Coordinates of C-alpha atoms in Angstrom, one line a residue:
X988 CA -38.7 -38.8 37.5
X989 CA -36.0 -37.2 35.7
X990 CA -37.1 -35.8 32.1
X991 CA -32.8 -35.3 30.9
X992 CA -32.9 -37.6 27.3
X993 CA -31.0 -40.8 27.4
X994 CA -28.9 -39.8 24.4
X995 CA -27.6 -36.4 26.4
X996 CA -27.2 -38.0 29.6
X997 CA -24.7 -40.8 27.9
X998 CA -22.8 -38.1 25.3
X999 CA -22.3 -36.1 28.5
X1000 CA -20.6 -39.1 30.6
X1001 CA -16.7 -38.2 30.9
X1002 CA -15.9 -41.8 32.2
X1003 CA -17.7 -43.8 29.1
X1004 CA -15.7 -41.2 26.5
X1005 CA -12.5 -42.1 28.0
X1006 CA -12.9 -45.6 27.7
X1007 CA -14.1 -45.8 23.9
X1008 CA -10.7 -43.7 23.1
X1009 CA -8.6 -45.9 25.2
X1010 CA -10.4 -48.7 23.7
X1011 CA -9.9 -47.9 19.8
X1012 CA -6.1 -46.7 20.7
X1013 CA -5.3 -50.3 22.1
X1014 CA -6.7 -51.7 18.9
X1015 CA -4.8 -49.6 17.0
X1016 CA -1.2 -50.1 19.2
X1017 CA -1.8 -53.3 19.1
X1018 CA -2.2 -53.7 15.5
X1019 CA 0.5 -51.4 14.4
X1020 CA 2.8 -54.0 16.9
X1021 CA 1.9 -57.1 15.2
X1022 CA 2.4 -55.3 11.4
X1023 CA 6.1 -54.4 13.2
X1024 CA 6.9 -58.2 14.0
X1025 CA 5.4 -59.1 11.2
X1026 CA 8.3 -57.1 9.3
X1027 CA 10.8 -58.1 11.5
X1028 CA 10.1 -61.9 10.5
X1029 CA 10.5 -60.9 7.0
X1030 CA 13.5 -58.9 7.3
X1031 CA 15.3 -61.9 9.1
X1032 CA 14.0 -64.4 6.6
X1033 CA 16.0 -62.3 4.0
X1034 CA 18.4 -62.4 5.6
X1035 CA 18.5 -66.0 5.8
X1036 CA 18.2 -66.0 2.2
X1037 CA 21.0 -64.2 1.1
X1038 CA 23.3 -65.4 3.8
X1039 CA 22.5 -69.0 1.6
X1040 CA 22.9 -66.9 -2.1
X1041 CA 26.4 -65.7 -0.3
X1042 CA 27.8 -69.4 0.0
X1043 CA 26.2 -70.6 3.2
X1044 CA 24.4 -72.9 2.0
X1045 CA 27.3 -75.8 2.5
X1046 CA 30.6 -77.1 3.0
X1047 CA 31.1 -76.8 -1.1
X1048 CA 29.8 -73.4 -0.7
X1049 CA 31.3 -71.6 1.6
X1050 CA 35.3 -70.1 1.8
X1051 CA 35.4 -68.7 -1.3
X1052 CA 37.8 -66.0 0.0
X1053 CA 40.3 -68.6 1.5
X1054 CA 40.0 -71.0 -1.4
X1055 CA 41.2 -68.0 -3.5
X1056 CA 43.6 -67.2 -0.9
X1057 CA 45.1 -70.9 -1.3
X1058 CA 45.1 -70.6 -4.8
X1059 CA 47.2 -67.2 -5.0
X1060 CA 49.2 -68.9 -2.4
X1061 CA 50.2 -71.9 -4.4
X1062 CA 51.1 -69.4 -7.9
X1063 CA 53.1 -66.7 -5.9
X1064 CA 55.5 -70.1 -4.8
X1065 CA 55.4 -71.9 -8.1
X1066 CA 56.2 -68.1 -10.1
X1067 CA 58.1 -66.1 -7.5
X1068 CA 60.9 -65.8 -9.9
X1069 CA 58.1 -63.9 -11.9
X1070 CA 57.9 -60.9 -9.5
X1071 CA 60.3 -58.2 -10.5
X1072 CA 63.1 -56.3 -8.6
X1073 CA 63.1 -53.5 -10.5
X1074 CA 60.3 -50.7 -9.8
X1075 CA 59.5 -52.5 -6.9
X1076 CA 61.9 -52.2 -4.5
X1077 CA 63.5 -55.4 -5.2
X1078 CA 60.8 -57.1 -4.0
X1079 CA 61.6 -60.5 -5.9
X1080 CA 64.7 -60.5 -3.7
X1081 CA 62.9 -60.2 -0.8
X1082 CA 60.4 -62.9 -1.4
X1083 CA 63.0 -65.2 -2.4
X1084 CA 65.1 -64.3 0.8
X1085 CA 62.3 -65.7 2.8
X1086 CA 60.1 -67.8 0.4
X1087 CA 60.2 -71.6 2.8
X1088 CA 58.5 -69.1 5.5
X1089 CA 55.6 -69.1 3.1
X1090 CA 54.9 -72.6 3.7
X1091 CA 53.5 -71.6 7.3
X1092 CA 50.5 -69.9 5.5
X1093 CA 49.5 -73.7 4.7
X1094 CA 48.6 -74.5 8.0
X1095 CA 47.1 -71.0 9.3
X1096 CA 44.5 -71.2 6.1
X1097 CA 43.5 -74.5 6.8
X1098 CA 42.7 -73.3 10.7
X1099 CA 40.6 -70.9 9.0
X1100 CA 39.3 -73.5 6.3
X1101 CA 38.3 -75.6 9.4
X1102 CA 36.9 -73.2 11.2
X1103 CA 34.9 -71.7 8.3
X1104 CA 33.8 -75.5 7.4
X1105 CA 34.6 -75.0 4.0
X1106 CA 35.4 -78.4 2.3
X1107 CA 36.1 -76.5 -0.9
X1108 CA 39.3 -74.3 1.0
X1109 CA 40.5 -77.8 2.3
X1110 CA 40.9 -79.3 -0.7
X1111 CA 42.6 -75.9 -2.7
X1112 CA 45.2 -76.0 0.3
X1113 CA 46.4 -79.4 -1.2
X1114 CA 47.8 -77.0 -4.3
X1115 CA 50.4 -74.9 -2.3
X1116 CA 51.4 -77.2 -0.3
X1117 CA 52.3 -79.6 -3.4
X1118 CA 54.0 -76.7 -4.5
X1119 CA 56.1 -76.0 -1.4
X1120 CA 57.4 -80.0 -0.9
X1121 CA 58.0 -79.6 -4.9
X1122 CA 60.6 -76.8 -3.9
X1123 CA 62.0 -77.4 -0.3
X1124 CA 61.0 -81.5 0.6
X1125 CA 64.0 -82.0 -0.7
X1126 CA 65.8 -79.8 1.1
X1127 CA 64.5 -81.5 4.8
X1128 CA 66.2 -84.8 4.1
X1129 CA 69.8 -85.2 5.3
X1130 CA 72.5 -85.3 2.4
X1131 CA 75.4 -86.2 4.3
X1132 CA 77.6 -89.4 3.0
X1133 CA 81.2 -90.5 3.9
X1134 CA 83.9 -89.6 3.5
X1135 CA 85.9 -86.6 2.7
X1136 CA 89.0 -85.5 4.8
X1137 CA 89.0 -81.5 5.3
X1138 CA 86.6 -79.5 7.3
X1139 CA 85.9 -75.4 6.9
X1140 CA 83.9 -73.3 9.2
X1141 CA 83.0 -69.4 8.6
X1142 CA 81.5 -67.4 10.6
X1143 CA 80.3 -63.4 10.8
X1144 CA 81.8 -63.3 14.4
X1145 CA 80.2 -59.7 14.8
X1146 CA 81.8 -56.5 15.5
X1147 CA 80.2 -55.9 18.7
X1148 CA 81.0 -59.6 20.0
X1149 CA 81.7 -59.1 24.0
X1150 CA 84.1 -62.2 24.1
X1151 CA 86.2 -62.6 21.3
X1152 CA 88.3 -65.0 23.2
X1153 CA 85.6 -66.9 24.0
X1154 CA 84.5 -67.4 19.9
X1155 CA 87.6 -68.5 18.8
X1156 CA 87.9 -71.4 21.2
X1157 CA 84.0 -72.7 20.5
X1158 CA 85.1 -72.5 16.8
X1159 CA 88.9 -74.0 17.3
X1160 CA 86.7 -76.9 19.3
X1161 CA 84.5 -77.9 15.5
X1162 CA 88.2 -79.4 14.5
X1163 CA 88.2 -77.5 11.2
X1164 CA 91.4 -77.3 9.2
X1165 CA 90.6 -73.9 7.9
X1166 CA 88.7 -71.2 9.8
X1167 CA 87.3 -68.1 7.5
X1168 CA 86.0 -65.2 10.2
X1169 CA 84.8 -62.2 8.9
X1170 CA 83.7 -58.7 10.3
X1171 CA 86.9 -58.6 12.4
X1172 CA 87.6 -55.5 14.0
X1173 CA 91.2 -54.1 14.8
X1174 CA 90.4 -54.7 18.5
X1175 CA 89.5 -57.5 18.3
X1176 CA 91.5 -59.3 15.7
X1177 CA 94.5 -59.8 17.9
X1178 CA 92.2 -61.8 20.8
X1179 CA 91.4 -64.0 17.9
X1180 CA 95.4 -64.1 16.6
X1181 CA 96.2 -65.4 20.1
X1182 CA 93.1 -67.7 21.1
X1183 CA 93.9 -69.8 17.5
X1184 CA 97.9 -69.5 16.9
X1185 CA 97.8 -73.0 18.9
X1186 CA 95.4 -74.5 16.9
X1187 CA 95.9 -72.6 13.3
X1188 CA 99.6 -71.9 12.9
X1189 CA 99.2 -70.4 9.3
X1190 CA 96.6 -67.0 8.9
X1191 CA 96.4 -64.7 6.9
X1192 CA 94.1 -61.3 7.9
X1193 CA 93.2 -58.5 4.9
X1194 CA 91.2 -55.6 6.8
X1195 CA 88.3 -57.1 8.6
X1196 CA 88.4 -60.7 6.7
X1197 CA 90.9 -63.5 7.5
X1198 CA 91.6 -67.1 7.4
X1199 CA 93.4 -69.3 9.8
X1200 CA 94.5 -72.7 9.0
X1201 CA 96.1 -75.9 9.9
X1202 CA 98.4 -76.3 6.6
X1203 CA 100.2 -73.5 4.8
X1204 CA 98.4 -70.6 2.8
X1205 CA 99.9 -68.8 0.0
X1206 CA 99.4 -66.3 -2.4
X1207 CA 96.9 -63.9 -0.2
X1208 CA 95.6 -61.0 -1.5
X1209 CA 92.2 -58.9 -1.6
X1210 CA 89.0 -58.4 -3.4
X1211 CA 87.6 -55.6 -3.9
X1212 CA 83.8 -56.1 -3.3
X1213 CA 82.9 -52.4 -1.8
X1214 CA 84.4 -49.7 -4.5
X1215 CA 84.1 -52.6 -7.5
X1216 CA 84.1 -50.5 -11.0
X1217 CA 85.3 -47.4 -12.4
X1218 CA 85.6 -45.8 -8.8
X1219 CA 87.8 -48.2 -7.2
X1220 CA 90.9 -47.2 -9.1
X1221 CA 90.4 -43.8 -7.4
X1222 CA 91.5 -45.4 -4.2
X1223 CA 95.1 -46.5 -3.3
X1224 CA 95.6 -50.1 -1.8
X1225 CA 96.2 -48.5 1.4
X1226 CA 93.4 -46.6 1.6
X1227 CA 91.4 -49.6 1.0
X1228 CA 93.0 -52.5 3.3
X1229 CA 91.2 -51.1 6.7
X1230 CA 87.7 -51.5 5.2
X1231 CA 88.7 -54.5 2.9
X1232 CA 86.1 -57.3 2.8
X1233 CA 87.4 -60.2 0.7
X1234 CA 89.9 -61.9 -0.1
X1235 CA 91.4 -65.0 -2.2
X1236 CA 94.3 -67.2 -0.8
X1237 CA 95.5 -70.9 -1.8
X1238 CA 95.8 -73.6 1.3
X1239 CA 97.7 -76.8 0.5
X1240 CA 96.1 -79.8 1.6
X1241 CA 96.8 -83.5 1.3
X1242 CA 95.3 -83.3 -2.7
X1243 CA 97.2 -80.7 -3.9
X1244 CA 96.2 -76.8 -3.7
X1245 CA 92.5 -75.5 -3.1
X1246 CA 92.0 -71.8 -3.5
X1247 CA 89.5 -70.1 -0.8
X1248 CA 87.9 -67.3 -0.9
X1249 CA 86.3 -65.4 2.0
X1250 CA 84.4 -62.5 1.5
X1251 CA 81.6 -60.5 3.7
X1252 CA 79.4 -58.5 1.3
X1253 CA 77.6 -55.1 1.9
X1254 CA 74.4 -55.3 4.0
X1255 CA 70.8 -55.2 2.9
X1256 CA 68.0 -53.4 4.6
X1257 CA 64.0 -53.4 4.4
X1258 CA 62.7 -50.0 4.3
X1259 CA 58.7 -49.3 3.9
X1260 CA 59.6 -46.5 1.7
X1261 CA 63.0 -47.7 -0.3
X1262 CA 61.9 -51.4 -0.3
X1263 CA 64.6 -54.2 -0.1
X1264 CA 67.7 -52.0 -0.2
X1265 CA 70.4 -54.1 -1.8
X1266 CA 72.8 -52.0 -3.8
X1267 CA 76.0 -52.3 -1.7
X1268 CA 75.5 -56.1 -1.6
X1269 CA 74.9 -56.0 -5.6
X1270 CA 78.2 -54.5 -6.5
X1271 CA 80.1 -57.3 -4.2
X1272 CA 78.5 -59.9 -5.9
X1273 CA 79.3 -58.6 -9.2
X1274 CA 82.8 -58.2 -7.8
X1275 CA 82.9 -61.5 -6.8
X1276 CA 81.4 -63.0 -10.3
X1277 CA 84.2 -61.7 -12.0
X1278 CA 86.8 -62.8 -9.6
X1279 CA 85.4 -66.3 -9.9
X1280 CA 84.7 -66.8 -13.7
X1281 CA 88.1 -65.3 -14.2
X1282 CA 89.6 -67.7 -11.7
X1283 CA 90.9 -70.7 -13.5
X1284 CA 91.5 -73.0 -10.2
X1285 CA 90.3 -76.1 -10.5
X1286 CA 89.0 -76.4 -7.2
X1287 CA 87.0 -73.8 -5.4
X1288 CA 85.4 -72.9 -1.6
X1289 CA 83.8 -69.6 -1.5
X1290 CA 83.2 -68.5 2.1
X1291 CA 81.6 -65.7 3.7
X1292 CA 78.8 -63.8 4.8
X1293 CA 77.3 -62.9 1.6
X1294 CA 74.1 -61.3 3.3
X1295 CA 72.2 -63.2 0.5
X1296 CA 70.5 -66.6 0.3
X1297 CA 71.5 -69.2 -2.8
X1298 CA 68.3 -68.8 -3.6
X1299 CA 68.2 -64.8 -4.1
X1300 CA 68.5 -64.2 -8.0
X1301 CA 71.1 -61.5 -7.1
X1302 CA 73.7 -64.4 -6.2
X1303 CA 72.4 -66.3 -9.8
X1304 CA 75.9 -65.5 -10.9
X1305 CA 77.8 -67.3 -8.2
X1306 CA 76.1 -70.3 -9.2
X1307 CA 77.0 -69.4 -13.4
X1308 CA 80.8 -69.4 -12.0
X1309 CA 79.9 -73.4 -11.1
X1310 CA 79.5 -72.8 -7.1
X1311 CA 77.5 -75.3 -5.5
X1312 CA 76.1 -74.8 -2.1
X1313 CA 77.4 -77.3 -0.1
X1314 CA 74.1 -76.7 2.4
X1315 CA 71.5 -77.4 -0.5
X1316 CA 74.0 -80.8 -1.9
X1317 CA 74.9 -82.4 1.6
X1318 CA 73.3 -80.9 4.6
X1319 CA 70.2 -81.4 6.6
X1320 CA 67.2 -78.4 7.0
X1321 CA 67.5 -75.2 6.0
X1322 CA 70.8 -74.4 8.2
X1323 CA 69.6 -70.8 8.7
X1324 CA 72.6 -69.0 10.4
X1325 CA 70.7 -65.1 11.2
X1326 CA 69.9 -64.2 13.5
X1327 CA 71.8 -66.7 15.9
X1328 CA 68.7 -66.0 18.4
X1329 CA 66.0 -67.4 16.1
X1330 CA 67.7 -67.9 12.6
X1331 CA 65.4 -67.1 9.7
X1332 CA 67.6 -67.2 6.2
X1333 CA 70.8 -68.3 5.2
X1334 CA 73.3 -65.7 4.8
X1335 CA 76.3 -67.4 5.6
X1336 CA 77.5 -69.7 2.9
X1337 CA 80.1 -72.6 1.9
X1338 CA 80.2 -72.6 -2.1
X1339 CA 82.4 -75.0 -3.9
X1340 CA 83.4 -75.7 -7.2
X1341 CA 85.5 -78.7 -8.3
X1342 CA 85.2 -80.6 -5.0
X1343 CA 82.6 -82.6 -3.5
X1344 CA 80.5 -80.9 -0.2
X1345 CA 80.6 -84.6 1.8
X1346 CA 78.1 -82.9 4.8
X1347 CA 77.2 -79.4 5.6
X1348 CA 76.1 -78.4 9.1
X1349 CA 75.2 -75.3 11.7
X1350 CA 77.0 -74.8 14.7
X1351 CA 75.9 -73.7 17.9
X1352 CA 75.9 -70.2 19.2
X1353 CA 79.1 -68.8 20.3
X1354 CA 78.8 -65.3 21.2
X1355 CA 78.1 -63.7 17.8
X1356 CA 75.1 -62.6 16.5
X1357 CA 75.5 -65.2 13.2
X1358 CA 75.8 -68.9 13.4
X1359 CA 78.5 -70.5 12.2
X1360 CA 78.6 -73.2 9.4
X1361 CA 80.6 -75.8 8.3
X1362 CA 81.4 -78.3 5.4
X1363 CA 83.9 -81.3 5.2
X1364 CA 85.0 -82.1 1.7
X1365 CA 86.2 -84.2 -0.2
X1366 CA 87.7 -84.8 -3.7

């Protein structure tokens, strides 16, 4: 019989104090486990709740960004004439330039509004887009009416055109009684001389603007839209006609005489450091505001490539002289003309004064990088 005490045989068993400590760690593992989930559940219920404080708690709720978004929208159409040019890189021109393109924002923020399910975004999208058919539904319906009996075209037909010949016949082929081309090089201005002398037996060229015409032009001479102001006296006439880039003539038409003008103002450039560069286009537009308010013709056809939309403040003063756009009074759309690949803005313009714009339309691309326009009138 062994005498060895109970108690020292079982405090000396190895095996029974490995499985107490193995026993009391498992308790505590799994305890500490289920506090853990425990915390996790909380956390994400938290979450929960202030994903509801944020807005998700509806259709009413939620798209509080884009509802603002539509809202800012709808004020930067109604008050774009608000935003200024000055100190900001004439940024109010720019906007203006290509403010209908804003319109597009409409449908992209009601994508989001859908996708967000935000009732509340949906309905603030009705705003702009009230806005935008306030300013341009107008402009979608087709003007045209009967009537009038002489036809103008203009055109940019670009310095680096490859086929000259091949311009002048597309724009021959419209049936215009008076062709204004502008940007004419002296390469190239003798292709266009002989593809239209058929056609257009009066002309009359001034530097890199001309017109051709199907009844006699008189009294041509230039405008100076590039060195307009106290530096322009500096140059001789000479030194000027090369570069020239406007001028005024009078054609004679079955009503008695109609002075034209034809002009192709300074380009504009968007720089992310200088902004909407626009001075050399400002000073020909000035040039030309005094021209035209001086100019007591009773009837009036500005055409050109003014490298401005009508609606650009900067051209405000064409429209003081009593010019009319015959696009905006008797065409159809927007009639952008620039690029000819995928037009974006108007820059190439039929103005009148004193006679009625019967229809205004865009021609098909000829070989230039512009599109040409036209306009029949009548008086």
């Amino acid at each position: 019989m062994n005498d060895t005490p109970l108690t020292e045989r079982t405090a000396g068993t190895p095996q029974d104090t490995t499985t107490a400590g193995t026993t009391r760690g498992s308790t505590a593992a799994g305890t500490g486990a289920g506090a853990g989930a425990r915390a996790a559940r909380e956390r994400e219920r938290e979450r929960g709740r202030g994903r509801g404080r944020e807005g998700d708690g509806g259709p009413w709720r939620r798209g509080r960004v884009l509802t603002a978004g539509a809202l800012l929208l709808a004020l930067l159409l109604l008050l774009h004439g608000w935003i200024p040019n000055r100190g900001t890189g004439n940024l109010g021109s720019l906007v203006e330039t290509f403010l209908p393109w804003f319109g597009l924002l409409v449908p992209v923020l009601l994508l989001l509004a859908l996708l967000r399910r935000s009732a509340t975004a949906a309905v603030a999208l009705v705003v702009p887009a009230v806005v935008w058919l306030s300013l341009f539904g107008g402009v979608l319906a087709d003007k045209s009416h009967q009537g009038g009996d002489f036809t103008v075209a203009e055109e940019n037909v670009d310095a680096g055109n490859p086929d000259p010949a091949g311009t002048a016949r597309a724009l021959a082929g419209s049936g215009a009684d008076l062709l204004a081309l502008v940007e004419l090089t002296p390469q190239a201005t003798g292709g266009y001389e002989r593809a239209l002398a058929k056609a257009y037996p009066y002309r009359a060229v001034e530097g890199t603007v001309g017109v051709w015409s199907k009844r006699p032009l008189s009294g041509t001479r230039t405008i100076d839209v590039t060195d307009y102001g106290p530096l322009a006296a500096r140059k001789t006439a000479a030194e000027k006609l090369p570069s020239n880039r406007a001028l005024r003539t009078t054609v004679t038409t079955a009503h008695g005489p109609l002075t034209v003008y034809v002009a192709h103002l300074g380009s504009v450039r968007v720089n992310p450091l200088a902004g909407f560069s626009t001075a050399s286009r400002d000073i020909g537009v000035e040039a030309l505001d005094g021209a035209l308010a001086a100019d007591r013709s009773g009837r009036t056809v500005l055409l050109g490539d003014l490298n401005g939309t009508f609606g650009d403040r900067a051209l405000a003063g064409l429209a003081a002289a009593g010019l009319r756009s015959a696009q905006d009074t008797a065409g159809d759309g927007f009639g952008f003309t620039w690029p000819a690949r995928f037009p974006v803005a108007r820059i190439d313009q039929v103005l009148v004064r004193g006679v009625r714009a019967e229809s205004s339309a865009v021609l098909g691309a000829n070989g230039s990088d512009h599109l040409p326009v036209t306009a029949r009138l009548g008086w």
